[in-house]
Tab-separated table of C-alpha atoms in Angstrom:
chain	number	residue	atom	x	y	z
A	1	UNK	CA	-0.023	-0.010	0.080
A	2	UNK	CA	1.404	3.155	-1.178
A	3	UNK	CA	1.743	6.334	1.281
A	4	UNK	CA	-1.053	8.186	-0.540
A	5	UNK	CA	-3.102	5.492	-0.592
A	6	UNK	CA	-2.385	4.994	3.544
A	7	UNK	CA	-3.121	8.821	3.828
A	8	UNK	CA	-6.533	8.108	2.345
A	9	UNK	CA	-7.555	4.966	4.692
A	10	UNK	CA	-6.566	7.084	7.504
A	11	UNK	CA	-8.392	9.941	6.559
A	12	UNK	CA	-11.307	8.272	5.683
A	13	UNK	CA	-11.044	6.241	9.074
A	14	UNK	CA	-11.292	9.505	10.978
A	15	UNK	CA	-13.923	11.000	9.057
A	16	UNK	CA	-15.940	7.892	9.670
A	17	UNK	CA	-15.469	8.395	13.434
A	18	UNK	CA	-16.203	12.488	13.460
A	19	UNK	CA	-19.895	11.263	12.631
A	20	UNK	CA	-20.419	10.442	15.864
A	21	UNK	CA	-23.358	7.552	14.519
A	22	UNK	CA	-21.093	4.832	13.523
A	23	UNK	CA	-23.502	2.480	14.852
A	24	UNK	CA	-26.421	3.793	12.884
A	25	UNK	CA	-24.882	4.868	9.803
A	26	UNK	CA	-22.222	2.442	8.884
A	27	UNK	CA	-23.985	-0.438	6.462
A	28	UNK	CA	-22.039	-3.411	6.548
A	29	UNK	CA	-21.440	-4.106	2.745
A	30	UNK	CA	-20.899	-7.888	3.138
A	31	UNK	CA	-24.319	-8.027	4.459
A	32	UNK	CA	-26.227	-5.492	2.375
A	33	UNK	CA	-28.644	-4.235	5.554
A	34	UNK	CA	-31.213	-2.166	4.701
A	35	UNK	CA	-32.087	0.429	7.230
A	36	UNK	CA	-35.467	2.145	6.970
A	37	UNK	CA	-36.605	5.633	7.854
A	38	UNK	CA	-39.433	4.817	10.557
A	39	UNK	CA	-36.268	1.953	11.962
A	40	UNK	CA	-37.821	2.433	15.126
A	41	UNK	CA	-41.484	1.870	14.664
A	42	UNK	CA	-42.492	-1.948	16.106
A	43	UNK	CA	-44.017	-4.190	14.027
A	44	UNK	CA	-44.136	-7.100	16.797
A	45	UNK	CA	-43.806	-7.245	20.060
A	46	UNK	CA	-44.138	-10.448	22.493
A	47	UNK	CA	-44.178	-9.764	26.127
A	48	UNK	CA	-43.728	-12.647	28.555
A	49	UNK	CA	-45.556	-14.727	26.552
A	50	UNK	CA	-45.622	-18.195	28.270
A	51	UNK	CA	-46.952	-21.404	26.714
A	52	UNK	CA	-47.291	-24.666	28.523
A	53	UNK	CA	-48.704	-27.759	26.941
A	54	UNK	CA	-49.056	-30.112	30.481
A	55	UNK	CA	-49.335	-28.525	33.755
A	56	UNK	CA	-47.027	-31.301	35.186
A	57	UNK	CA	-43.909	-30.412	32.815
A	58	UNK	CA	-42.442	-27.378	32.325
A	59	UNK	CA	-43.335	-24.637	29.763
A	60	UNK	CA	-42.399	-24.735	26.526
A	61	UNK	CA	-41.791	-21.344	26.482
A	62	UNK	CA	-41.455	-19.402	29.829
A	63	UNK	CA	-41.758	-15.379	30.232
A	64	UNK	CA	-40.061	-14.491	26.773
A	65	UNK	CA	-40.159	-11.251	25.648
A	66	UNK	CA	-38.295	-9.486	22.528
A	67	UNK	CA	-39.654	-6.469	19.721
A	68	UNK	CA	-38.762	-6.659	15.820
A	69	UNK	CA	-38.462	-3.642	14.224
A	70	UNK	CA	-39.421	-1.602	11.217
A	71	UNK	CA	-37.493	-3.452	8.175
A	72	UNK	CA	-35.533	-5.534	10.055
A	73	UNK	CA	-34.788	-9.296	9.209
A	74	UNK	CA	-34.494	-10.708	12.460
A	75	UNK	CA	-33.552	-14.217	12.388
A	76	UNK	CA	-35.072	-16.115	15.126
A	77	UNK	CA	-32.513	-19.313	16.347
A	78	UNK	CA	-32.445	-22.116	18.797
A	79	UNK	CA	-31.997	-25.519	18.849
A	80	UNK	CA	-34.633	-28.126	18.498
A	81	UNK	CA	-37.168	-27.983	20.779
A	82	UNK	CA	-35.972	-24.355	22.012
A	83	UNK	CA	-39.582	-23.350	21.920
A	84	UNK	CA	-39.387	-21.358	18.430
A	85	UNK	CA	-42.290	-23.098	16.495
A	86	UNK	CA	-44.755	-23.035	20.037
A	87	UNK	CA	-43.681	-18.900	19.491
A	88	UNK	CA	-44.338	-19.130	16.134
A	89	UNK	CA	-47.566	-20.788	16.200
A	90	UNK	CA	-48.549	-18.256	19.619
A	91	UNK	CA	-47.866	-14.934	17.570
A	92	UNK	CA	-50.085	-15.883	14.314
A	93	UNK	CA	-52.794	-17.569	15.993
A	94	UNK	CA	-52.651	-21.213	16.822
A	95	UNK	CA	-52.966	-21.329	19.953
A	96	UNK	CA	-56.011	-19.761	21.283
A	97	UNK	CA	-54.386	-20.023	24.788
A	98	UNK	CA	-51.117	-18.735	26.277
A	99	UNK	CA	-50.273	-16.302	28.850
A	100	UNK	CA	-48.479	-13.124	27.802
A	101	UNK	CA	-48.956	-10.647	25.089
A	102	UNK	CA	-48.598	-10.218	21.875
A	103	UNK	CA	-48.768	-7.277	19.677
A	104	UNK	CA	-48.485	-6.928	15.920
A	105	UNK	CA	-48.426	-3.424	14.671
A	106	UNK	CA	-49.456	-2.341	18.136
A	107	UNK	CA	-52.434	-4.340	17.761
A	108	UNK	CA	-53.195	-7.284	20.214
A	109	UNK	CA	-52.737	-10.980	18.226
A	110	UNK	CA	-56.138	-11.704	19.931
A	111	UNK	CA	-57.831	-9.507	17.582
A	112	UNK	CA	-58.788	-10.707	14.467
A	113	UNK	CA	-57.914	-7.499	12.954
A	114	UNK	CA	-53.948	-8.162	13.863
A	115	UNK	CA	-53.693	-10.627	11.143
A	116	UNK	CA	-54.305	-7.893	8.605
A	117	UNK	CA	-50.621	-7.007	9.044
A	118	UNK	CA	-49.360	-10.367	9.127
A	119	UNK	CA	-47.958	-13.056	6.520
A	120	UNK	CA	-47.093	-16.231	7.454
A	121	UNK	CA	-44.863	-18.717	5.694
A	122	UNK	CA	-45.730	-21.966	7.641
A	123	UNK	CA	-42.453	-24.872	7.094
A	124	UNK	CA	-44.945	-27.311	5.367
A	125	UNK	CA	-48.284	-26.641	3.604
A	126	UNK	CA	-51.204	-28.622	1.722
A	127	UNK	CA	-52.554	-27.412	-1.556
A	128	UNK	CA	-55.866	-28.645	-2.651
A	129	UNK	CA	-55.841	-31.557	-5.513
A	130	UNK	CA	-57.140	-29.991	-8.446
A	131	UNK	CA	-56.599	-26.240	-8.412
A	132	UNK	CA	-54.170	-24.252	-10.584
A	133	UNK	CA	-51.583	-22.061	-8.862
A	134	UNK	CA	-53.306	-19.500	-10.306
A	135	UNK	CA	-56.521	-19.958	-8.996
A	136	UNK	CA	-55.228	-21.141	-6.009
A	137	UNK	CA	-53.374	-17.759	-4.818
A	138	UNK	CA	-56.418	-16.136	-6.641
A	139	UNK	CA	-59.154	-17.532	-4.062
A	140	UNK	CA	-56.555	-17.347	-1.256
A	141	UNK	CA	-56.278	-12.980	-2.281
A	142	UNK	CA	-60.042	-13.080	-1.929
A	143	UNK	CA	-60.607	-14.997	1.590
A	144	UNK	CA	-57.653	-12.181	2.779
A	145	UNK	CA	-60.339	-9.505	1.742
A	146	UNK	CA	-59.711	-8.453	-1.636
A	147	UNK	CA	-62.314	-8.128	-4.174
A	148	UNK	CA	-62.218	-10.426	-7.301
A	149	UNK	CA	-60.756	-7.760	-9.534
A	150	UNK	CA	-57.849	-6.817	-6.481
A	151	UNK	CA	-57.066	-10.565	-6.300
A	152	UNK	CA	-57.178	-10.594	-10.133
A	153	UNK	CA	-54.465	-8.024	-10.507
A	154	UNK	CA	-52.320	-9.363	-7.368
A	155	UNK	CA	-52.296	-13.144	-8.562
A	156	UNK	CA	-51.155	-11.547	-12.023
A	157	UNK	CA	-48.607	-9.201	-10.970
A	158	UNK	CA	-47.005	-11.321	-8.194
A	159	UNK	CA	-46.744	-14.489	-10.933
A	160	UNK	CA	-44.732	-12.536	-12.843
A	161	UNK	CA	-42.807	-10.868	-10.197
A	162	UNK	CA	-41.828	-14.467	-9.105
A	163	UNK	CA	-40.970	-15.491	-12.408
A	164	UNK	CA	-43.851	-17.839	-12.697
A	165	UNK	CA	-46.314	-17.089	-14.918
A	166	UNK	CA	-45.896	-19.836	-17.434
A	167	UNK	CA	-46.513	-21.879	-13.950
A	168	UNK	CA	-50.255	-20.023	-13.565
A	169	UNK	CA	-51.965	-23.387	-14.774
A	170	UNK	CA	-50.012	-25.798	-12.752
A	171	UNK	CA	-51.651	-27.278	-9.770
A	172	UNK	CA	-48.720	-26.330	-6.610
A	173	UNK	CA	-48.871	-30.028	-5.943
A	174	UNK	CA	-46.570	-30.383	-9.030
A	175	UNK	CA	-44.270	-27.991	-7.698
A	176	UNK	CA	-40.245	-28.279	-6.951
A	177	UNK	CA	-40.127	-27.520	-3.027
A	178	UNK	CA	-38.807	-23.910	-3.942
A	179	UNK	CA	-41.691	-23.130	-6.319
A	180	UNK	CA	-43.917	-24.206	-3.456
A	181	UNK	CA	-42.238	-22.032	-0.878
A	182	UNK	CA	-42.573	-19.045	-3.520
A	183	UNK	CA	-46.572	-19.918	-3.415
A	184	UNK	CA	-46.563	-19.949	-0.004
A	185	UNK	CA	-44.531	-16.526	-0.108
A	186	UNK	CA	-46.649	-15.003	-2.640
A	187	UNK	CA	-49.887	-15.976	-0.515
A	188	UNK	CA	-49.087	-13.928	2.145
A	189	UNK	CA	-48.442	-10.887	0.598
A	190	UNK	CA	-51.900	-10.422	-0.504
A	191	UNK	CA	-52.661	-8.674	2.269
A	192	UNK	CA	-49.513	-6.378	2.104
A	193	UNK	CA	-48.243	-7.226	5.297
A	194	UNK	CA	-45.922	-5.569	7.475
A	195	UNK	CA	-44.329	-8.278	9.062
A	196	UNK	CA	-43.786	-11.670	7.500
A	197	UNK	CA	-43.071	-14.733	10.061
A	198	UNK	CA	-41.615	-17.535	8.465
A	199	UNK	CA	-40.717	-21.478	10.144
A	200	UNK	CA	-38.058	-22.771	8.535
A	201	UNK	CA	-38.691	-22.081	5.136
A	202	UNK	CA	-35.893	-23.392	3.047
A	203	UNK	CA	-35.751	-26.479	4.786
A	204	UNK	CA	-34.937	-29.243	2.467
A	205	UNK	CA	-34.167	-26.966	-0.785
A	206	UNK	CA	-31.396	-27.086	-2.651
A	207	UNK	CA	-28.592	-24.090	-2.507
A	208	UNK	CA	-29.796	-22.898	-5.675
A	209	UNK	CA	-33.639	-22.646	-4.541
A	210	UNK	CA	-32.566	-20.938	-0.707
A	211	UNK	CA	-30.058	-18.306	-2.637
A	212	UNK	CA	-33.081	-17.410	-4.954
A	213	UNK	CA	-35.597	-17.177	-1.869
A	214	UNK	CA	-33.547	-14.952	0.507
A	215	UNK	CA	-33.190	-12.219	-2.614
A	216	UNK	CA	-36.595	-12.108	-3.021
A	217	UNK	CA	-36.906	-11.515	1.005
A	218	UNK	CA	-33.879	-9.156	1.176
A	219	UNK	CA	-35.964	-7.194	-1.929
A	220	UNK	CA	-38.787	-7.169	0.683
A	221	UNK	CA	-36.815	-6.031	3.431
A	222	UNK	CA	-35.776	-3.341	0.953
A	223	UNK	CA	-39.286	-2.052	0.725
A	224	UNK	CA	-39.682	-1.409	4.758
A	225	UNK	CA	-41.210	-5.021	5.656
A	226	UNK	CA	-40.090	-6.987	8.525
A	227	UNK	CA	-38.625	-10.603	8.226
A	228	UNK	CA	-38.819	-12.352	11.595
A	229	UNK	CA	-37.733	-16.131	10.367
A	230	UNK	CA	-36.825	-19.447	12.191
A	231	UNK	CA	-34.143	-21.480	10.603
A	232	UNK	CA	-31.092	-24.132	11.571
A	233	UNK	CA	-29.193	-22.890	8.387
A	234	UNK	CA	-27.355	-20.325	10.528
A	235	UNK	CA	-24.498	-19.540	7.760
A	236	UNK	CA	-27.473	-18.221	5.375
A	237	UNK	CA	-29.160	-15.932	8.178
A	238	UNK	CA	-25.447	-14.894	8.740
A	239	UNK	CA	-25.505	-12.943	5.262
A	240	UNK	CA	-29.256	-10.930	5.688
A	241	UNK	CA	-29.816	-11.014	9.143
A	242	UNK	CA	-29.161	-7.603	11.423
A	243	UNK	CA	-31.271	-8.862	14.071
A	244	UNK	CA	-31.656	-11.710	16.133
A	245	UNK	CA	-33.170	-13.251	19.280
A	246	UNK	CA	-31.969	-16.688	20.348
A	247	UNK	CA	-34.067	-18.869	22.570
A	248	UNK	CA	-32.489	-21.389	24.764
A	249	UNK	CA	-34.278	-23.831	26.841
A	250	UNK	CA	-37.384	-21.754	26.421
A	251	UNK	CA	-36.088	-18.764	27.508
A	252	UNK	CA	-34.449	-16.008	25.590
A	253	UNK	CA	-30.678	-15.776	26.271
A	254	UNK	CA	-30.174	-12.568	23.585
A	255	UNK	CA	-32.416	-10.025	21.666
A	256	UNK	CA	-31.256	-7.097	19.980
A	257	UNK	CA	-29.140	-5.885	16.909
A	258	UNK	CA	-26.317	-8.293	16.092
A	259	UNK	CA	-23.667	-5.272	17.548
A	260	UNK	CA	-25.616	-4.495	20.456
A	261	UNK	CA	-23.731	-6.764	22.720
A	262	UNK	CA	-19.989	-7.324	21.262
A	263	UNK	CA	-19.589	-3.408	20.475
A	264	UNK	CA	-20.294	-1.623	24.101
A	265	UNK	CA	-19.213	1.434	23.255
A	266	UNK	CA	-15.980	-0.609	22.096
A	267	UNK	CA	-14.554	-0.096	18.573
A	268	UNK	CA	-14.014	-3.177	16.389
A	269	UNK	CA	-12.379	-3.621	13.917
A	270	UNK	CA	-11.042	-6.666	11.509
A	271	UNK	CA	-7.404	-5.840	10.450
A	272	UNK	CA	-5.202	-8.101	7.983
A	273	UNK	CA	-1.672	-6.851	7.301
A	274	UNK	CA	0.908	-8.042	4.907
A	275	UNK	CA	3.677	-8.802	7.509
A	276	UNK	CA	2.784	-10.411	11.363
A	277	UNK	CA	2.555	-7.586	13.630
A	278	UNK	CA	5.826	-6.995	15.744
A	279	UNK	CA	6.261	-6.921	19.158
A	280	UNK	CA	6.846	-3.297	19.283
A	281	UNK	CA	3.560	-2.583	17.777
A	282	UNK	CA	2.060	-5.171	20.563
A	283	UNK	CA	3.695	-3.044	23.234
A	284	UNK	CA	2.659	-0.076	21.520
A	285	UNK	CA	-1.315	-1.551	21.571
A	286	UNK	CA	-1.212	-2.190	25.270
A	287	UNK	CA	-0.063	1.213	26.221
A	288	UNK	CA	-3.066	2.608	24.106
A	289	UNK	CA	-5.195	0.137	26.018
A	290	UNK	CA	-6.015	-1.670	22.524
A	291	UNK	CA	-6.758	-5.084	22.760
A	292	UNK	CA	-5.317	-7.524	19.933
A	293	UNK	CA	-6.880	-10.571	19.310
A	294	UNK	CA	-5.679	-13.489	16.986
A	295	UNK	CA	-8.425	-14.372	14.054
A	296	UNK	CA	-8.515	-17.747	12.721
A	297	UNK	CA	-9.199	-17.159	8.763
A	298	UNK	CA	-7.996	-18.052	5.667
A	299	UNK	CA	-5.850	-14.156	5.362
A	300	UNK	CA	-2.802	-14.745	7.452
A	301	UNK	CA	-1.836	-11.880	9.972
A	302	UNK	CA	-5.801	-11.464	10.833
A	303	UNK	CA	-6.636	-9.455	13.892
A	304	UNK	CA	-9.389	-8.433	15.657
A	305	UNK	CA	-8.735	-5.115	17.357
A	306	UNK	CA	-10.776	-3.334	19.680
A	307	UNK	CA	-10.679	-0.153	22.372
A	308	UNK	CA	-12.976	1.723	23.927
A	309	UNK	CA	-12.027	5.214	22.795
A	310	UNK	CA	-11.690	6.421	19.114
A	311	UNK	CA	-8.372	8.285	20.022
A	312	UNK	CA	-6.680	5.190	20.822
A	313	UNK	CA	-7.703	3.185	17.717
A	314	UNK	CA	-7.050	6.024	15.715
A	315	UNK	CA	-3.296	6.433	17.168
A	316	UNK	CA	-2.968	2.846	17.146
A	317	UNK	CA	-3.794	2.400	13.296
A	318	UNK	CA	-1.132	5.066	12.646
A	319	UNK	CA	1.440	3.393	14.084
A	320	UNK	CA	0.784	0.153	12.153
A	321	UNK	CA	0.690	2.369	9.172
A	322	UNK	CA	4.356	3.322	9.487
A	323	UNK	CA	5.656	0.359	9.996
A	324	UNK	CA	3.419	-2.251	7.849
A	325	UNK	CA	1.124	-2.768	5.083
A	326	UNK	CA	-2.464	-2.939	5.588
A	327	UNK	CA	-4.564	-5.225	3.578
A	328	UNK	CA	-7.871	-5.087	5.081
A	329	UNK	CA	-9.158	-3.135	7.775
A	330	UNK	CA	-13.196	-2.868	8.105
A	331	UNK	CA	-15.662	-3.004	10.687
A	332	UNK	CA	-16.212	-6.410	12.564
A	333	UNK	CA	-19.612	-7.971	13.671
A	334	UNK	CA	-19.529	-11.470	15.342
A	335	UNK	CA	-21.005	-14.192	13.194
A	336	UNK	CA	-24.613	-15.226	13.981
A	337	UNK	CA	-22.539	-18.493	14.667
A	338	UNK	CA	-20.065	-17.064	17.245
A	339	UNK	CA	-22.905	-15.164	18.935
A	340	UNK	CA	-25.381	-18.503	19.130
A	341	UNK	CA	-22.193	-20.130	20.854
A	342	UNK	CA	-21.129	-16.821	23.215
A	343	UNK	CA	-24.901	-16.885	24.609
A	344	UNK	CA	-25.847	-20.886	24.795
A	345	UNK	CA	-23.927	-23.734	26.163
A	346	UNK	CA	-23.956	-26.193	23.546
A	347	UNK	CA	-25.847	-29.440	25.036
A	348	UNK	CA	-27.322	-27.204	27.423
A	349	UNK	CA	-30.755	-27.158	26.209
A	350	UNK	CA	-32.873	-30.179	27.852
A	351	UNK	CA	-36.385	-29.872	25.973
A	352	UNK	CA	-35.006	-32.145	23.755
A	353	UNK	CA	-37.779	-31.499	21.609
A	354	UNK	CA	-40.731	-30.805	24.716
A	355	UNK	CA	-42.850	-28.790	22.948
A	356	UNK	CA	-43.213	-31.309	20.492
A	357	UNK	CA	-43.870	-34.444	23.060
A	358	UNK	CA	-45.721	-31.814	25.192
A	359	UNK	CA	-48.291	-30.716	22.065
A	360	UNK	CA	-48.628	-34.496	21.387
A	361	UNK	CA	-49.323	-35.116	25.066
A	362	UNK	CA	-51.878	-32.310	25.229
A	363	UNK	CA	-53.823	-34.608	22.245
A	364	UNK	CA	-53.780	-37.306	23.964
A	365	UNK	CA	-54.903	-35.791	26.854
A	366	UNK	CA	-57.998	-34.423	25.354
A	367	UNK	CA	-58.377	-37.648	23.617
A	368	UNK	CA	-58.620	-39.282	26.967
A	369	UNK	CA	-60.956	-36.907	28.241
A	370	UNK	CA	-63.640	-37.660	25.463
A	371	UNK	CA	-63.298	-41.364	25.951
A	372	UNK	CA	-63.430	-40.926	29.857
A	373	UNK	CA	-67.332	-40.703	29.985
A	374	UNK	CA	-67.640	-44.082	27.126
A	375	UNK	CA	-65.157	-46.104	29.675
A	376	UNK	CA	-67.265	-44.707	32.912
A	377	UNK	CA	-70.754	-45.623	31.522
A	378	UNK	CA	-69.136	-49.396	30.271
A	379	UNK	CA	-68.079	-49.851	33.408
A	380	UNK	CA	-71.600	-49.025	35.127
A	381	UNK	CA	-73.024	-51.013	32.769
A	382	UNK	CA	-71.023	-53.741	33.500
């Protein structure tokens, strides 16, 4: 790196810090995160949600609270049985009974009007056996309150936008897994919702279909919609999500913006140099109270550098430039996988699909309650 380029890099670095708005104004180009003007508006608010399937068992989710803001791509992650599906089903109204409060765009989800602001894509769905994708979407749009004319216009537009117009006369049952997910997503958009909720939407999709699906979601986010998505594939969430909630054993261990925890008013950067940092630079860093950690990656001489003051970071970077060549210097955020490992002790979740087991037990108990009078009558007659 020549001297002029080093000076430009330092000038840009100092200019960036003079804004005093680095956390709000820096967009991570690798993740293509999109902020919207009304970013503080709350589209989903969950307060003290508690759901218990069996009174004798632990709650599937226990007093959890979190928010999803306008324009967020919010990842909802946790191990199997952590309570993700229970939470999502509570939000979309699949469960009539739960403790706590859930609001969608400020409206209680116990009110039917809240569904007008919500779009839901389940992990799997069934389609009518003898209905084309065009008629299916048009019918669902009318059920969502659109007039026949509006439903027709919506169906034609969305099928063309999703590059599925040539499949309009084909039954969704004949589609690939990726095409079925696109139809479910199209269906969820007919009421123009503020919030899209998805439970494992890319499960069983091939890599190409997953990428195509997420590109559609990114476009929807750019138009101001909030995305709330549950997925086990952390690497793909890492590309798009700018906020997350981590659930472990029915409780929330972290919720917020991705950089909310690791920054804590610290300046944290990823630094790649041509040569290894010298002992002199390491000593200088200690004097300036700049922390240096080795970062294991495919690039040699990669470090994570952090400081509580911008002045100290500026001085340290100047010293590095004087004695080394900077290959890369960029704002650093923990990956979603790193955040997950930080807040969840692997193997600590004791639910072990508890939610599914308890839901099955609830069904079994209801069946037994129905059969109880018959058994009593039979015993009485015998």
